[in-house]
XYZ file of C-alpha atoms in Angstrom:
257
model
C 17.443 -19.675 -1.126
C 14.890 -22.108 -1.611
C 13.297 -20.205 -4.685
C 14.353 -17.483 -7.103
C 11.533 -14.996 -6.615
C 11.899 -12.310 -9.174
C 13.246 -11.722 -12.722
C 16.807 -10.436 -12.579
C 17.957 -6.892 -13.272
C 21.515 -5.798 -14.258
C 23.495 -2.419 -14.391
C 26.297 -4.000 -16.445
C 28.436 -4.559 -13.257
C 25.857 -6.510 -10.986
C 22.876 -8.793 -11.182
C 20.119 -8.193 -8.681
C 17.592 -11.005 -8.060
C 14.890 -11.340 -5.496
C 15.090 -14.661 -3.344
C 12.731 -16.635 -1.257
C 13.772 -18.518 2.149
C 10.579 -20.224 3.033
C 9.867 -19.227 6.773
C 13.223 -17.644 7.081
C 12.062 -14.772 4.833
C 13.773 -13.526 1.716
C 16.491 -11.164 0.228
C 17.689 -9.055 -2.729
C 20.889 -10.403 -3.805
C 23.720 -8.757 -5.925
C 26.185 -10.838 -8.135
C 29.015 -10.038 -9.997
C 28.254 -9.764 -13.581
C 31.278 -11.455 -14.912
C 32.285 -14.210 -12.257
C 28.632 -14.790 -10.746
C 29.802 -14.490 -7.068
C 27.538 -12.844 -4.539
C 28.676 -9.424 -3.996
C 25.886 -8.571 -0.945
C 22.631 -9.704 -0.162
C 19.912 -7.643 1.754
C 17.568 -9.458 4.077
C 13.893 -9.092 4.365
C 11.387 -10.531 6.495
C 9.496 -12.212 3.720
C 9.740 -12.966 0.115
C 11.216 -10.624 -2.541
C 8.817 -11.283 -5.533
C 8.943 -7.912 -7.289
C 11.327 -7.044 -10.164
C 14.165 -4.665 -8.615
C 14.043 -1.342 -10.307
C 17.513 0.439 -10.929
C 16.669 4.215 -10.131
C 19.097 6.720 -11.496
C 22.037 4.083 -11.708
C 22.726 4.412 -7.923
C 19.835 2.887 -5.872
C 17.635 -0.131 -6.144
C 13.997 -0.155 -5.175
C 11.909 -3.476 -4.679
C 9.011 -4.831 -3.061
C 8.428 -7.770 -0.623
C 5.968 -9.866 0.829
C 6.173 -8.156 4.111
C 4.337 -5.313 2.426
C 7.386 -2.915 2.192
C 8.709 -1.036 -0.768
C 12.613 -0.887 0.289
C 15.272 1.322 -1.510
C 18.921 0.558 -1.007
C 22.158 1.726 -2.571
C 24.206 -0.388 -5.045
C 26.347 -1.742 -2.153
C 23.290 -3.156 -0.381
C 22.942 -0.355 2.272
C 19.585 0.584 3.605
C 18.058 4.142 2.311
C 14.388 4.260 2.921
C 11.337 2.020 3.147
C 7.640 2.598 2.973
C 5.020 0.310 4.483
C 1.701 -0.533 2.251
C -0.961 -2.834 3.801
C -0.339 -5.827 1.524
C 2.274 -7.994 -0.461
C 4.408 -6.030 -3.065
C 4.895 -8.304 -5.834
C 5.241 -5.908 -8.980
C 7.812 -3.859 -10.641
C 7.619 -0.073 -10.643
C 7.239 2.742 -12.736
C 9.483 5.825 -12.244
C 8.822 9.241 -13.917
C 10.265 12.822 -12.836
C 11.456 11.527 -9.283
C 8.091 9.912 -8.686
C 7.769 6.162 -7.873
C 4.298 4.177 -8.649
C 3.870 1.009 -7.089
C 0.965 -1.526 -6.241
C 0.287 -3.753 -3.457
C -2.018 -6.682 -2.734
C -3.920 -3.877 -0.542
C -5.430 -2.841 -3.740
C -3.635 0.940 -3.676
C -1.894 2.223 -6.442
C 1.054 4.536 -4.564
C 2.941 7.279 -5.637
C 5.998 7.968 -3.548
C 8.845 10.459 -3.804
C 11.582 8.070 -5.385
C 14.424 9.771 -3.564
C 13.029 9.436 0.287
C 10.090 7.258 0.005
C 7.657 9.642 1.313
C 3.789 9.347 0.135
C 2.619 11.889 -2.453
C -0.736 10.149 -3.095
C -2.365 6.671 -3.172
C -5.825 5.311 -4.684
C -7.439 2.261 -3.675
C -8.578 0.471 -6.988
C -10.003 -2.720 -5.841
C -8.024 -5.423 -4.450
C -4.641 -7.485 -5.107
C -2.846 -5.107 -7.280
C 0.231 -6.367 -8.939
C 0.313 -5.588 -12.358
C 2.860 -3.200 -13.565
C 2.228 0.642 -13.894
C 2.526 2.166 -17.246
C 3.371 5.855 -17.606
C 1.500 7.192 -20.705
C 2.212 11.064 -21.040
C 0.487 12.701 -17.948
C -1.243 9.583 -16.616
C -0.509 6.206 -15.244
C -2.590 3.207 -16.501
C -3.105 -0.010 -14.640
C -4.910 -3.159 -14.924
C -6.488 -4.491 -11.504
C -8.317 -7.543 -9.991
C -11.575 -5.571 -10.057
C -12.071 -6.422 -13.808
C -11.028 -2.694 -14.763
C -8.348 -0.831 -16.328
C -7.698 2.715 -14.938
C -5.989 5.809 -16.424
C -5.123 8.336 -13.364
C -3.593 11.720 -13.399
C -0.208 10.877 -12.392
C 0.385 14.001 -10.324
C -2.726 13.763 -7.964
C -4.352 10.405 -8.633
C -7.448 11.415 -9.986
C -8.946 8.736 -12.267
C -9.488 10.030 -15.835
C -11.062 7.104 -17.209
C -11.963 3.187 -16.782
C -12.664 0.491 -18.973
C -14.437 -2.465 -17.451
C -14.054 -5.876 -18.849
C -15.606 -9.631 -17.909
C -12.601 -10.617 -15.703
C -9.591 -9.527 -13.794
C -6.226 -8.173 -15.386
C -3.363 -10.020 -14.337
C -1.306 -8.921 -17.589
C 0.497 -5.465 -17.455
C -0.426 -2.746 -20.054
C 1.905 -1.499 -23.041
C 1.591 1.618 -24.951
C 2.224 2.050 -28.583
C 1.102 4.601 -31.280
C -1.595 6.510 -29.100
C -3.273 3.019 -27.670
C -3.183 0.883 -24.547
C -2.522 -3.142 -25.196
C -3.601 -5.377 -22.413
C -4.749 -8.892 -21.763
C -7.345 -10.405 -19.593
C -7.952 -13.356 -17.585
C -10.983 -13.974 -19.618
C -8.661 -14.587 -22.448
C -9.261 -11.360 -24.393
C -6.273 -9.054 -25.811
C -8.023 -5.579 -25.684
C -6.780 -2.156 -27.514
C -7.924 0.885 -25.910
C -7.818 4.651 -26.965
C -5.236 6.422 -24.576
C -7.414 9.579 -24.258
C -10.879 7.978 -23.005
C -10.213 4.322 -22.777
C -12.687 3.438 -25.505
C -12.355 0.020 -27.079
C -10.493 -0.012 -30.227
C -10.204 -3.756 -31.082
C -10.476 -7.281 -28.978
C -9.669 -10.631 -29.689
C -10.661 -13.586 -27.824
C -8.193 -16.391 -27.054
C -9.181 -19.916 -25.514
C -6.876 -19.244 -22.275
C -6.010 -16.297 -19.631
C -3.531 -13.904 -21.031
C -1.353 -13.343 -18.111
C 1.593 -11.669 -19.738
C 1.917 -8.406 -21.409
C 2.086 -7.874 -25.081
C 5.168 -7.221 -26.866
C 5.005 -4.960 -30.177
C 7.619 -5.027 -32.766
C 7.951 -3.598 -36.416
C 4.119 -2.873 -36.089
C 3.409 -6.576 -35.002
C 1.786 -7.430 -31.847
C 2.901 -10.978 -29.976
C 0.345 -11.885 -27.212
C 0.764 -15.209 -25.659
C -2.186 -17.079 -23.839
C -2.449 -19.980 -21.538
C -4.165 -21.699 -24.268
C -0.628 -22.619 -25.667
C -0.661 -20.099 -28.670
C 1.310 -17.167 -29.293
C -0.731 -14.730 -31.437
C 0.423 -12.133 -33.701
C -1.449 -9.116 -35.202
C -0.682 -6.540 -37.776
C -1.319 -3.193 -36.489
C -2.494 -1.494 -39.535
C -5.863 -3.582 -39.886
C -6.057 -5.490 -36.584
C -6.022 -8.756 -38.632
C -5.099 -11.707 -37.098
C -1.634 -12.615 -39.178
C -0.244 -15.955 -37.832
C -0.279 -18.107 -34.767
C 2.418 -20.161 -33.223
C 2.285 -22.676 -30.279
C 4.771 -22.672 -27.459
C 6.000 -26.341 -26.465
C 8.050 -26.738 -23.429
C 10.617 -24.022 -23.444
C 10.678 -23.461 -26.958
C 8.448 -20.829 -29.226
C 7.750 -22.792 -32.810
C 5.989 -20.286 -35.089
C 4.076 -22.722 -37.450
C 3.731 -21.535 -40.917
C 0.028 -20.824 -40.965
C -1.662 -18.031 -42.037
C -4.986 -16.786 -41.192
C -7.034 -14.123 -42.977
């Protein structure tokens, strides 16, 4: 292909990745994890930018810019597809046999993961491509409409909504009863999972487009200002800051009180 469109996923035996072929469309390819040889490919009408989801270790679910969500088996054989009204670029969440997916048509879709049939959909603005997050009985998603939504995962009812000053490209993460998400105006937001109330925010000097990472009660958040920020969960104080240079992460020995 002309371009690798998605992040890879693996089941240990094969590596699955989306490709772009320019005007000739795209494909999902499977490579042998030991030899790197191409095992098979599944052709689509447009680019494959979404991260493939391995479902119950026997099928692969992915989206394409032709507006379809596809499900194929691990030999590349077609199982089902679902047509949205916009490009499908995000990854998916699966919970109890239900697939949660976003589309550039602004809808969050809930599908039967086994057959692709629609269970419900909810219009949440436009250009949705953030990854949905399952938090107990809800699904949480950020949107281009400057909002974070929490919906009932069974019926799509909006349970709460948080409004920011700019759109959300970052995907949310969940830790110790809180939702963490970055916004395009540069804020890292920490929200209460039950009502969506703001607990903490920190303003960086650039858009936050990637999801935060949490390890050992430390929150790591990168910003387009070129810095990696680290926060301590127990007091929400900024602990230290690093800088991203080329492909290397250099944590500088600086401490902030």
